[in-house]
JSON list of C-alpha atoms in Angstrom, two decimals:
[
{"chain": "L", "resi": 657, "resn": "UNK", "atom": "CA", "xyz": [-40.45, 6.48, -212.14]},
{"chain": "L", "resi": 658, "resn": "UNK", "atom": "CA", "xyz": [-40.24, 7.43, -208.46]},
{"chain": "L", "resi": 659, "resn": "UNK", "atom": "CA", "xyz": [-37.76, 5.02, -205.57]},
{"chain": "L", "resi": 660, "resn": "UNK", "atom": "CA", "xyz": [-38.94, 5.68, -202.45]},
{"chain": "L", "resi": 661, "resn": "UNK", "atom": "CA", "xyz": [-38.94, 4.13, -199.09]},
{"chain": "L", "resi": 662, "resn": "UNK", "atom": "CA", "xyz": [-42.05, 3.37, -197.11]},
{"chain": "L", "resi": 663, "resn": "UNK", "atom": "CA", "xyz": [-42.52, 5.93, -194.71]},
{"chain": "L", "resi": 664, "resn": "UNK", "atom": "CA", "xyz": [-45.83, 6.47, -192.86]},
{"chain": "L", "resi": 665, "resn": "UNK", "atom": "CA", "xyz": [-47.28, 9.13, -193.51]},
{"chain": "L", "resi": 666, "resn": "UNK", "atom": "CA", "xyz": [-45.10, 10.32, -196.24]},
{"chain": "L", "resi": 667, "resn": "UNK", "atom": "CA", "xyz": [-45.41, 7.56, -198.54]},
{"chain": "L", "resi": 668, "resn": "UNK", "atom": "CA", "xyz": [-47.63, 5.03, -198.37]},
{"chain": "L", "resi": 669, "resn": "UNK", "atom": "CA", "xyz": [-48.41, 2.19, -200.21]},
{"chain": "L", "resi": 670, "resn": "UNK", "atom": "CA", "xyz": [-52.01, 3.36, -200.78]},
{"chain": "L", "resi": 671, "resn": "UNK", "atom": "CA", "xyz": [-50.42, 6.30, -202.73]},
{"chain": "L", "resi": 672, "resn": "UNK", "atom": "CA", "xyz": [-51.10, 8.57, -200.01]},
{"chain": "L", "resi": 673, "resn": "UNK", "atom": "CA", "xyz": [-49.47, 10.79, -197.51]},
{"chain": "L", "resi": 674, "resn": "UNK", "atom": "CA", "xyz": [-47.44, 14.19, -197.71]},
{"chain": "L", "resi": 675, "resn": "UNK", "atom": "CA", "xyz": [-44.59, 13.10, -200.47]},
{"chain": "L", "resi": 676, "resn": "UNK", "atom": "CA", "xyz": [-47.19, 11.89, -202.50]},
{"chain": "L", "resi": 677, "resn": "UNK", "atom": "CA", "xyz": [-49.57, 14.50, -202.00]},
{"chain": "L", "resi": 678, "resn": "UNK", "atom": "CA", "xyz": [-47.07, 17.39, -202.77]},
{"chain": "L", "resi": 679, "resn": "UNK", "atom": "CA", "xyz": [-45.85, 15.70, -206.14]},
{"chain": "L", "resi": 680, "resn": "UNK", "atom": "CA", "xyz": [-49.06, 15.23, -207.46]},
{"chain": "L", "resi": 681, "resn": "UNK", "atom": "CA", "xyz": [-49.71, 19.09, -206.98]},
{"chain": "L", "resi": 682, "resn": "UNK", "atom": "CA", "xyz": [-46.78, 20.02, -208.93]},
{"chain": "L", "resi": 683, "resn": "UNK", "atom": "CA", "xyz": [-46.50, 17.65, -211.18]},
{"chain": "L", "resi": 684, "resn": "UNK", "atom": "CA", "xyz": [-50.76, 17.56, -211.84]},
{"chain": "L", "resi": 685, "resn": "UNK", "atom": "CA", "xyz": [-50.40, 15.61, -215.84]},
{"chain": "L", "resi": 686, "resn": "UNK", "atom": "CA", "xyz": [-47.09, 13.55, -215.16]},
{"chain": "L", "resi": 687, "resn": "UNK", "atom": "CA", "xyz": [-47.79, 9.80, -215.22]},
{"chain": "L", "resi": 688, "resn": "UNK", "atom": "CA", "xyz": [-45.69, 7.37, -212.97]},
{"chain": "L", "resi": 689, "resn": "UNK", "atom": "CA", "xyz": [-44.86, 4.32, -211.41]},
{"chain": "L", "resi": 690, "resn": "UNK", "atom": "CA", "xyz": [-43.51, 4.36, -207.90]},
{"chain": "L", "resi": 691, "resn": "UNK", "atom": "CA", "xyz": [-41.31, 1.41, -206.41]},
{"chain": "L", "resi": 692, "resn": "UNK", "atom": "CA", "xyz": [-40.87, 1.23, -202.66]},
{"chain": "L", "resi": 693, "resn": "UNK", "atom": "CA", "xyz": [-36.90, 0.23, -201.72]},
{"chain": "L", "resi": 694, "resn": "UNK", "atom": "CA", "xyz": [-34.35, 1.13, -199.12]},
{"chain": "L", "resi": 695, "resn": "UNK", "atom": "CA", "xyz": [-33.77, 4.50, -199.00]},
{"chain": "L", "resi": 696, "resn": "UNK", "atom": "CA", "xyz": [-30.13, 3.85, -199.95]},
{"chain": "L", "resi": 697, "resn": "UNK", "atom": "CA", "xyz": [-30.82, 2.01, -202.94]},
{"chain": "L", "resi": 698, "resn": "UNK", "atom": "CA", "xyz": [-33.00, 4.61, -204.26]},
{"chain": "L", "resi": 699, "resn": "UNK", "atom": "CA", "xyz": [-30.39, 7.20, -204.11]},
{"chain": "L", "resi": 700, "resn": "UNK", "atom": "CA", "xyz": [-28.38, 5.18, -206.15]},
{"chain": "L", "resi": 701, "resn": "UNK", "atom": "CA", "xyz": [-30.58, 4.18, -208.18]},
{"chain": "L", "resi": 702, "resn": "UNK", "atom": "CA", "xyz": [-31.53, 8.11, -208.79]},
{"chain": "L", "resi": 703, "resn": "UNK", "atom": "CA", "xyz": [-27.51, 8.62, -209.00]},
{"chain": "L", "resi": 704, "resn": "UNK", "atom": "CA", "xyz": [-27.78, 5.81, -211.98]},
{"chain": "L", "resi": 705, "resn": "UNK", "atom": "CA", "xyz": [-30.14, 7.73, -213.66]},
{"chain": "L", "resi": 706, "resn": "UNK", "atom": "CA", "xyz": [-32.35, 4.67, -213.48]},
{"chain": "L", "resi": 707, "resn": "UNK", "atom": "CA", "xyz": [-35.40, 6.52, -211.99]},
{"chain": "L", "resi": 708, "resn": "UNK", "atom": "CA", "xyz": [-36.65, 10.30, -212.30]},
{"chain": "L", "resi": 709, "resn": "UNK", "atom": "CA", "xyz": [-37.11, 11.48, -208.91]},
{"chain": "L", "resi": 710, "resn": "UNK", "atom": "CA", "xyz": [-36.44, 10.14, -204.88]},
{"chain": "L", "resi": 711, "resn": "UNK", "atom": "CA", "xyz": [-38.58, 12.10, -201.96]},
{"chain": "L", "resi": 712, "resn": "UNK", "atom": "CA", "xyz": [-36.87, 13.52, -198.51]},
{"chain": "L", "resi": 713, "resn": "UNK", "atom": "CA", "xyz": [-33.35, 13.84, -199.76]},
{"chain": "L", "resi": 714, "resn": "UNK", "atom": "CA", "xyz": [-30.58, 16.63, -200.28]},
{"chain": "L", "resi": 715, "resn": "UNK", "atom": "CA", "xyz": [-27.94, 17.48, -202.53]},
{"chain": "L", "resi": 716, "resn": "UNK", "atom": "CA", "xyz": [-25.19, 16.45, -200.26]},
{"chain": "L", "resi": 717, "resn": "UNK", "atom": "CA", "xyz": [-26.10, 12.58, -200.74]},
{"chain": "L", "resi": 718, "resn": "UNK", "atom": "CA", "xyz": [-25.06, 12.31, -204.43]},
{"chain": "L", "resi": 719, "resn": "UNK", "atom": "CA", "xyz": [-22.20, 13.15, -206.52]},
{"chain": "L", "resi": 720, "resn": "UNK", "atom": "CA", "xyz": [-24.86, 13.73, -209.55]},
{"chain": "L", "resi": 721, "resn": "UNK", "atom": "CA", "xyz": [-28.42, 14.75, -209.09]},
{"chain": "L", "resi": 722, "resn": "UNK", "atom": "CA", "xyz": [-30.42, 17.80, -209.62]},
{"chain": "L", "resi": 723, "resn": "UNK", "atom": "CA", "xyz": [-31.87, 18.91, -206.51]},
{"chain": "L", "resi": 724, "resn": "UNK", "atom": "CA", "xyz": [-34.72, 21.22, -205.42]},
{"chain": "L", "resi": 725, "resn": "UNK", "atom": "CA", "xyz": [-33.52, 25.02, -203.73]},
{"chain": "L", "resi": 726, "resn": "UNK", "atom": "CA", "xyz": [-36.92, 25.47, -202.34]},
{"chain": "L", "resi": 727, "resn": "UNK", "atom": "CA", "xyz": [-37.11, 22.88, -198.83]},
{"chain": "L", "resi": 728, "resn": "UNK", "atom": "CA", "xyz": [-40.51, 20.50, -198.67]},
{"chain": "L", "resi": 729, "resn": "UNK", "atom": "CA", "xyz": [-39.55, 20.01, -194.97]},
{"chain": "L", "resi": 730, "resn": "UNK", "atom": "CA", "xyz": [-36.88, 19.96, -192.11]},
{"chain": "L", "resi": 731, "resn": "UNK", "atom": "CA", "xyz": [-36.27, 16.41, -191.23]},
{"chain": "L", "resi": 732, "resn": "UNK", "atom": "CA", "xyz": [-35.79, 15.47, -187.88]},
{"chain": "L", "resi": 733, "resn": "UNK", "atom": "CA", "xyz": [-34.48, 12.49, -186.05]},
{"chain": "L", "resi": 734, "resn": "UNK", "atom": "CA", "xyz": [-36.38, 10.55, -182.68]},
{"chain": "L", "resi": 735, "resn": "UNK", "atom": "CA", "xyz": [-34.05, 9.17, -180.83]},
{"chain": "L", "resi": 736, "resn": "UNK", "atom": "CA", "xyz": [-34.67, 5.52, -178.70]},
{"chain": "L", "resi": 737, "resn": "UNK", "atom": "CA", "xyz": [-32.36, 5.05, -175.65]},
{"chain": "L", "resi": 738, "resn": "UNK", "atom": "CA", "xyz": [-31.66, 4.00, -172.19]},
{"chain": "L", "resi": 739, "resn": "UNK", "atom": "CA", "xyz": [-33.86, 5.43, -169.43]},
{"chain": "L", "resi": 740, "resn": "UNK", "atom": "CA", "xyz": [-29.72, 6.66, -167.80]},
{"chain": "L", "resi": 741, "resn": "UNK", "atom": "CA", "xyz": [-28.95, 8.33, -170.71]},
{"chain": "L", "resi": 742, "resn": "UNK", "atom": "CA", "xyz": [-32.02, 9.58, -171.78]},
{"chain": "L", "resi": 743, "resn": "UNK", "atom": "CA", "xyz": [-32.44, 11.02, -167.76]},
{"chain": "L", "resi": 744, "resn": "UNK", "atom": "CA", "xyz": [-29.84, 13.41, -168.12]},
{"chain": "L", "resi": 745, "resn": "UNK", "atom": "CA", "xyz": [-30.09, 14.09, -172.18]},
{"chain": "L", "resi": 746, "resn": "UNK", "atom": "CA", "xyz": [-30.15, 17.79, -173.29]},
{"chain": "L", "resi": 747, "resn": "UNK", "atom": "CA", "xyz": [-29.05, 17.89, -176.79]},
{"chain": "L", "resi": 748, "resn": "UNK", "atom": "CA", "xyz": [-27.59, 16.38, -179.73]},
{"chain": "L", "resi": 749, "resn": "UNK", "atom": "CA", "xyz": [-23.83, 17.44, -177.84]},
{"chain": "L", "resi": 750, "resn": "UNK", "atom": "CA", "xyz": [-24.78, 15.01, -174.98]},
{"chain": "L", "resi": 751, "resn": "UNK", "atom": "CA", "xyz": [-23.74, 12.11, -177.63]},
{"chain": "L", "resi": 752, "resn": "UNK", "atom": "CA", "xyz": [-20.08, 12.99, -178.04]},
{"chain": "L", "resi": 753, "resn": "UNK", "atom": "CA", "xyz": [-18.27, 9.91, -177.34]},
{"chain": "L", "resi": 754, "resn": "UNK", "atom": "CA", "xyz": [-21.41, 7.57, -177.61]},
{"chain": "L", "resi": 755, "resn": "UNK", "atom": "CA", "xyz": [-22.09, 4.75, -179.57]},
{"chain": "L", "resi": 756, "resn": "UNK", "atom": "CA", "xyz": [-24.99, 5.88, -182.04]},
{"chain": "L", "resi": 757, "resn": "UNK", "atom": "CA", "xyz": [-26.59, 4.00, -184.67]},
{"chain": "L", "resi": 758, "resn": "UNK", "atom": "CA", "xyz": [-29.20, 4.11, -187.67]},
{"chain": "L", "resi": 759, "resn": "UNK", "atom": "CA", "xyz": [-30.61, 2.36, -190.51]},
{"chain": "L", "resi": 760, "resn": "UNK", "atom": "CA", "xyz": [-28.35, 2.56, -193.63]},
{"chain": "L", "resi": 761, "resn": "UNK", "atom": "CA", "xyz": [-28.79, 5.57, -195.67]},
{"chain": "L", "resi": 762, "resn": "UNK", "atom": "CA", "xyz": [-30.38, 8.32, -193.19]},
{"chain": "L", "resi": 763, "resn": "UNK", "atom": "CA", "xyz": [-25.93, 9.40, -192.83]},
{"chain": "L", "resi": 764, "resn": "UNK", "atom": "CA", "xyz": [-27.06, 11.54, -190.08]},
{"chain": "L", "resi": 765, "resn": "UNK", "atom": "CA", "xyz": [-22.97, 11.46, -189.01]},
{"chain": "L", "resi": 766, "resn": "UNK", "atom": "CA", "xyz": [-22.33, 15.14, -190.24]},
{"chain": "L", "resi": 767, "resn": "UNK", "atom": "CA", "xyz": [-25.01, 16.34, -187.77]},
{"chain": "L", "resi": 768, "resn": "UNK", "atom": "CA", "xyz": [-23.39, 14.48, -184.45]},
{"chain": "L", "resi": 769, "resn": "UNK", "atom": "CA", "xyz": [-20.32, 15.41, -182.00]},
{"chain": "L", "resi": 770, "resn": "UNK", "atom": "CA", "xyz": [-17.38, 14.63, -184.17]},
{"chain": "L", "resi": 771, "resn": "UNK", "atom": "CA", "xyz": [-16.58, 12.75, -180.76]},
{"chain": "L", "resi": 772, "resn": "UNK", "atom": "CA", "xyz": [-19.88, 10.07, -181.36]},
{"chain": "L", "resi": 773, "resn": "UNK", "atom": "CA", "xyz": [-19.55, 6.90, -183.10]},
{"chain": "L", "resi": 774, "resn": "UNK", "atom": "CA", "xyz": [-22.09, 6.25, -185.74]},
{"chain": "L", "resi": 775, "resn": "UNK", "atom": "CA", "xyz": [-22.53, 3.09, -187.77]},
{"chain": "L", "resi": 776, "resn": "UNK", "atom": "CA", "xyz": [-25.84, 2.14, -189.96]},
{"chain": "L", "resi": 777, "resn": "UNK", "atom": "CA", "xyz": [-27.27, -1.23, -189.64]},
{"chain": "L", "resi": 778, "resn": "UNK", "atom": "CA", "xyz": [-30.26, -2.53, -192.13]},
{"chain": "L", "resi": 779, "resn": "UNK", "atom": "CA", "xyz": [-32.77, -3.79, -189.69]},
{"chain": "L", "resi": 780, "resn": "UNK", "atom": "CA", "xyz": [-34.08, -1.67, -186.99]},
{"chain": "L", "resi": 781, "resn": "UNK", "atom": "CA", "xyz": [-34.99, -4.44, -184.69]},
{"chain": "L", "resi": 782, "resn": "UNK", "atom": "CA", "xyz": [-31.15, -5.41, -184.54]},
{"chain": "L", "resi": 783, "resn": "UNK", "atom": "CA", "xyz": [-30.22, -2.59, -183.36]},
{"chain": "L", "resi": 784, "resn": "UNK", "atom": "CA", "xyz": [-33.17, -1.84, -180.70]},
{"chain": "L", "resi": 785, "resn": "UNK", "atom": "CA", "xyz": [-32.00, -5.33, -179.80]},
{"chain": "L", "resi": 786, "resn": "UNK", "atom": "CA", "xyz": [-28.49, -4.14, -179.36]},
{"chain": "L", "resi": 787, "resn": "UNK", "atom": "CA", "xyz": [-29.50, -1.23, -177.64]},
{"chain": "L", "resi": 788, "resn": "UNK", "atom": "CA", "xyz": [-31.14, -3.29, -174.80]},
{"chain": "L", "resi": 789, "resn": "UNK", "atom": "CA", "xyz": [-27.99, -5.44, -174.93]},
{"chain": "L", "resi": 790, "resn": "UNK", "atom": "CA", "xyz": [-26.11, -1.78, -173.89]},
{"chain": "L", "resi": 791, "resn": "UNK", "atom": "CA", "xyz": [-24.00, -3.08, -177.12]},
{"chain": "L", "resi": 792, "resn": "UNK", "atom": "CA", "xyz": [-24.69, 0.30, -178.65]},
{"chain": "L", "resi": 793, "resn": "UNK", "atom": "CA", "xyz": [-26.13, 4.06, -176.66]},
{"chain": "L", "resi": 794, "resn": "UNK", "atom": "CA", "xyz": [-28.48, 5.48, -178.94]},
{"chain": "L", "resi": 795, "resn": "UNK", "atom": "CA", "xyz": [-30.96, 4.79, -181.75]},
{"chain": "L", "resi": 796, "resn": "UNK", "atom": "CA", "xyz": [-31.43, 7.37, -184.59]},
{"chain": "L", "resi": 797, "resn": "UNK", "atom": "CA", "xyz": [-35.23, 6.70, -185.78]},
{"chain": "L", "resi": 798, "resn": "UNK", "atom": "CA", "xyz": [-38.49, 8.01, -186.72]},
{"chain": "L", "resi": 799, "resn": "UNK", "atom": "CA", "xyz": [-40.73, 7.60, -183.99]},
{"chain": "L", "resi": 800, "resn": "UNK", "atom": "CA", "xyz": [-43.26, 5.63, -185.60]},
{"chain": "L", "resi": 801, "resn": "UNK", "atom": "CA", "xyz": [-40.82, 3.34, -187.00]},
{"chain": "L", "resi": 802, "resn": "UNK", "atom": "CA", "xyz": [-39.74, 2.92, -183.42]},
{"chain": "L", "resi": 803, "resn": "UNK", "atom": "CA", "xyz": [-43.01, 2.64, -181.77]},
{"chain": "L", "resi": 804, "resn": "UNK", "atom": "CA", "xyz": [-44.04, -0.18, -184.80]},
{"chain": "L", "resi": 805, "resn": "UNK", "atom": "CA", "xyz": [-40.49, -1.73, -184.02]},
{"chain": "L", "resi": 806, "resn": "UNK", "atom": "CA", "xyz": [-41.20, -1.97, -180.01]},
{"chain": "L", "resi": 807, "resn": "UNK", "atom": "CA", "xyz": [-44.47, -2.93, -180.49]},
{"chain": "L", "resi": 808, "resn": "UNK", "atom": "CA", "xyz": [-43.20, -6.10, -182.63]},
{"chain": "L", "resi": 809, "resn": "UNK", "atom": "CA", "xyz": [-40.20, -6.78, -179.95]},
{"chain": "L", "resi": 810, "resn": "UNK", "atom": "CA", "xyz": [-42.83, -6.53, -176.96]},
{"chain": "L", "resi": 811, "resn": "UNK", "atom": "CA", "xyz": [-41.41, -7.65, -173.19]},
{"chain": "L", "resi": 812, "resn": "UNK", "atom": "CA", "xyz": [-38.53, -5.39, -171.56]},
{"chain": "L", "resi": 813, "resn": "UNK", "atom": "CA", "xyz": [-37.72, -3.54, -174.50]},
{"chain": "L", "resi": 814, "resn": "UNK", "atom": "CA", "xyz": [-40.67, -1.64, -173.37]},
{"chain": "L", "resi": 815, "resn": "UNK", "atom": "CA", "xyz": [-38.61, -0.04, -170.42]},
{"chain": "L", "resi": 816, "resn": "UNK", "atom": "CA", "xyz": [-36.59, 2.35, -173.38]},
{"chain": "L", "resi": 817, "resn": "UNK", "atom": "CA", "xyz": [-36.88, 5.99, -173.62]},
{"chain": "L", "resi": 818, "resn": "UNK", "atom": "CA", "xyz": [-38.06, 7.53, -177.04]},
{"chain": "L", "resi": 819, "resn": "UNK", "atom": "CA", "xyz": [-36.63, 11.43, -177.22]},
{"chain": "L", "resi": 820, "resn": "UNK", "atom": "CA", "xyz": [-38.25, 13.39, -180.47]},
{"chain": "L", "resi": 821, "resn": "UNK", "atom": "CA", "xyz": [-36.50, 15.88, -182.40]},
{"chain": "L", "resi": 822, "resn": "UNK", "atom": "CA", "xyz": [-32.49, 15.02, -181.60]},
{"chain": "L", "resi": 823, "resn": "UNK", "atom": "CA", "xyz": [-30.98, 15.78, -184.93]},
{"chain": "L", "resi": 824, "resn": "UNK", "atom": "CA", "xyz": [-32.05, 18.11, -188.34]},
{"chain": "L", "resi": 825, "resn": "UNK", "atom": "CA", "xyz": [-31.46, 18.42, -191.61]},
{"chain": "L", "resi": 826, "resn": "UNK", "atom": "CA", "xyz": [-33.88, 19.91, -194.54]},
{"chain": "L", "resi": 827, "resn": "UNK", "atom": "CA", "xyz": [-35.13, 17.99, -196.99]},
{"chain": "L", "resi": 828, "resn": "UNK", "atom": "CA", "xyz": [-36.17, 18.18, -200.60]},
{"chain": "L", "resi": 829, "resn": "UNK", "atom": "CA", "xyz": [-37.00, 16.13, -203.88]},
{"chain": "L", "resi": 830, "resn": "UNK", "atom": "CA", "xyz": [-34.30, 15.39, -206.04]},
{"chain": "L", "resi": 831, "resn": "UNK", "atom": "CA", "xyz": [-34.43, 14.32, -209.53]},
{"chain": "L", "resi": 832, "resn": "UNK", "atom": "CA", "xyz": [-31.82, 12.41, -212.37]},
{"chain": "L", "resi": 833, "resn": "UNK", "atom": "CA", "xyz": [-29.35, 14.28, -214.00]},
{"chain": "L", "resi": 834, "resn": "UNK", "atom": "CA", "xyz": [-30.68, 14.39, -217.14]},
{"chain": "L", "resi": 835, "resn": "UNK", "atom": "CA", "xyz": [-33.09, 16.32, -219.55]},
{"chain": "L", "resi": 836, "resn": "UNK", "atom": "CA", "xyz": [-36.17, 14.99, -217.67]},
{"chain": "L", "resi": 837, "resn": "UNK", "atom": "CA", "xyz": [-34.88, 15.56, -214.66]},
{"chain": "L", "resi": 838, "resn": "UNK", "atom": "CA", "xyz": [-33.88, 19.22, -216.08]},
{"chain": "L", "resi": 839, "resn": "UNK", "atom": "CA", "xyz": [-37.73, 19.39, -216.73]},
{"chain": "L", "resi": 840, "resn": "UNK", "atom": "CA", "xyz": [-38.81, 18.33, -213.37]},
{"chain": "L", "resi": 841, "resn": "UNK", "atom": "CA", "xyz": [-36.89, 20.15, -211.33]},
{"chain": "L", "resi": 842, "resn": "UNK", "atom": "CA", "xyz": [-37.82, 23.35, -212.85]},
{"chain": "L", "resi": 843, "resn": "UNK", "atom": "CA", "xyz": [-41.31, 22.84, -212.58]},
{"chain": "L", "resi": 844, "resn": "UNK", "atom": "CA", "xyz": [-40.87, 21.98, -208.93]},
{"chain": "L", "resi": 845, "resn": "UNK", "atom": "CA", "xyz": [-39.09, 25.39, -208.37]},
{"chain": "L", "resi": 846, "resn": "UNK", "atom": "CA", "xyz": [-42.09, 27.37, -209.86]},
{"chain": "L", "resi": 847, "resn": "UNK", "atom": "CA", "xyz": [-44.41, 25.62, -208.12]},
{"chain": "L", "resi": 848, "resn": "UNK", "atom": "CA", "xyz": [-43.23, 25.15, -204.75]},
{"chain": "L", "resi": 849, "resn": "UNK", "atom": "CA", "xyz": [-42.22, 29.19, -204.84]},
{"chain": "L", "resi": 850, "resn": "UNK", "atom": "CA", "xyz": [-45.77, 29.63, -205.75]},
{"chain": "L", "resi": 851, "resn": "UNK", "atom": "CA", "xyz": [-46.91, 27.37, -202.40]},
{"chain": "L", "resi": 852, "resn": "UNK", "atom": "CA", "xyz": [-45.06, 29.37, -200.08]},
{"chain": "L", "resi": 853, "resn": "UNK", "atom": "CA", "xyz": [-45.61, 32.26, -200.93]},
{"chain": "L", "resi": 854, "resn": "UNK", "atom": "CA", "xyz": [-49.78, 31.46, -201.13]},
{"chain": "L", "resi": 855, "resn": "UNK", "atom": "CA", "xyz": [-49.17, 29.37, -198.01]},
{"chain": "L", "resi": 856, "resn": "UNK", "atom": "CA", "xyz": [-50.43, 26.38, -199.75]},
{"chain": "L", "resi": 857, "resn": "UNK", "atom": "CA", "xyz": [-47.44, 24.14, -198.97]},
{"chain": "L", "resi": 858, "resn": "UNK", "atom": "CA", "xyz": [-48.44, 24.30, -195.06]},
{"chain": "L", "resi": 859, "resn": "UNK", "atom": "CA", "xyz": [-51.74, 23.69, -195.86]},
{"chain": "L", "resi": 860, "resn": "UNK", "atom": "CA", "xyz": [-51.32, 20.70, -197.86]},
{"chain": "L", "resi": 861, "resn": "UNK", "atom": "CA", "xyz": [-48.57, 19.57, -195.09]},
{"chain": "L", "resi": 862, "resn": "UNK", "atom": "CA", "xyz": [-51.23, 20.05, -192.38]},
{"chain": "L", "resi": 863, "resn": "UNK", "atom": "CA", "xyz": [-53.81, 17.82, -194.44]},
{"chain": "L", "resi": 864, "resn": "UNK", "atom": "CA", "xyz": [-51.85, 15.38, -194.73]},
{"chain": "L", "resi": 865, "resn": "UNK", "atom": "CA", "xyz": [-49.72, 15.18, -191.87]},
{"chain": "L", "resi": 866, "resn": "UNK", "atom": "CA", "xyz": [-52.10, 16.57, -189.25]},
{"chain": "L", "resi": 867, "resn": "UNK", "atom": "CA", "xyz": [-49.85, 18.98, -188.19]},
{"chain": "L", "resi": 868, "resn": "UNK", "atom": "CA", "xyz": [-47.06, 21.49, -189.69]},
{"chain": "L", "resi": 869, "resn": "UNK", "atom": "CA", "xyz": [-43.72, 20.57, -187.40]},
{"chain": "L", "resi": 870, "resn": "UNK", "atom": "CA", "xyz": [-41.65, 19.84, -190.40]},
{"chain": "L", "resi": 871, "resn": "UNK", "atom": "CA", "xyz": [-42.60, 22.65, -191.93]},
{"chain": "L", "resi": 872, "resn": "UNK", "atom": "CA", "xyz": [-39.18, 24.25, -193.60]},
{"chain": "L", "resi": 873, "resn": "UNK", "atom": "CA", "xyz": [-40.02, 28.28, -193.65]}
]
């Protein structure tokens, strides 16, 4: 069984998009079930051994997991904020001492000022809401989760600044500690080395992502 969050272009409902493209390649006989969840929640669901495998993660979010070496992409970060801060906005260092939030789960805190204030919230709107309220500085978000989210809120919130690519981190699939998850993960190594080497894993990243970005190597 795979947990996964709905992410667009990654993993859509429909069964398609880069996650689900990638695991079918390496995994071409293996028969599952997928059930869409908070990203949190499927990590600890993984960490519970209660499903075989979660997309777009890394070794440092469990205590217990067996995680890919080989990346499947470097995960980046949009940023929403106010057209002030955003005016003058260089780098991820320009957020010491702000206020920065994100949806619970993404724990982008290691890869912020040690000065910045993070929290996680569950609902995106709440906390676009709160940026317009200047309650909080910055929202850590995909852009197309932002761009959906604006479109829904509609009116001023319009007049907020989108920056792409503020933080980083490289991503991979990680699988139960167990003997299946033993299994999986080693097929996922061959594989994947096999991909980029051949330069298959752009390729299929291009397909189904329409360009390579987040490409890891």
């Amino acid at each position: 069984m795979i947990a996964t969050q709905e992410w667009a272009n990654y993993t859509n409902r429909d069964g398609s998009g880069y996650y689900f493209a990638l695991f079918e390649r390496i995994f071409p006989s293996y028969q599952y079930s997928v059930t869409f969840m908070p990203y949190a929640r499927s990590l600890a669901m993984l960490e519970q051994q209660q499903v075989d495998l979660v997309f777009g993660a890394s070794e440092d979010d469990f205590d217990d997991a067996r995680c890919g070496a080989s990346l499947v992409e470097v995960d980046r970060s949009d940023m929403l904020t106010s057209q002030s801060l955003a005016s003058g906005f260089r780098s991820s260092l320009d957020l010491n001492g702000k206020f920065v939030v994100s949806r619970i789960g993404y724990d982008w805190r290691d890869q912020l000022p040690a000065g910045t204030r993070y929290k996680e919230y569950a609902s995106l709107e709440q906390m676009i809401k709160l940026l317009k309220l200047d309650r909080v500085d910055a929202v850590l978000e995909y852009r197309d989760e932002i761009e959906q989210a604006l479109l829904k809120l509609g009116g001023d919130y319009q007049q907020l600044v989108i920056i792409d690519n503020v933080v980083e981190y490289g991503s991979t699939f990680c699988f139960a500690a167990n003997k299946r998850g033993e299994y999986l993960q080693k097929q996922f190594e061959r594989v994947m080395l096999q991909m980029i080497e051949s330069g298959e894993l752009r390729a299929l990243m291009l397909d189904a992502l329409g360009d390579d970005q987040d490409y890891p190597y």
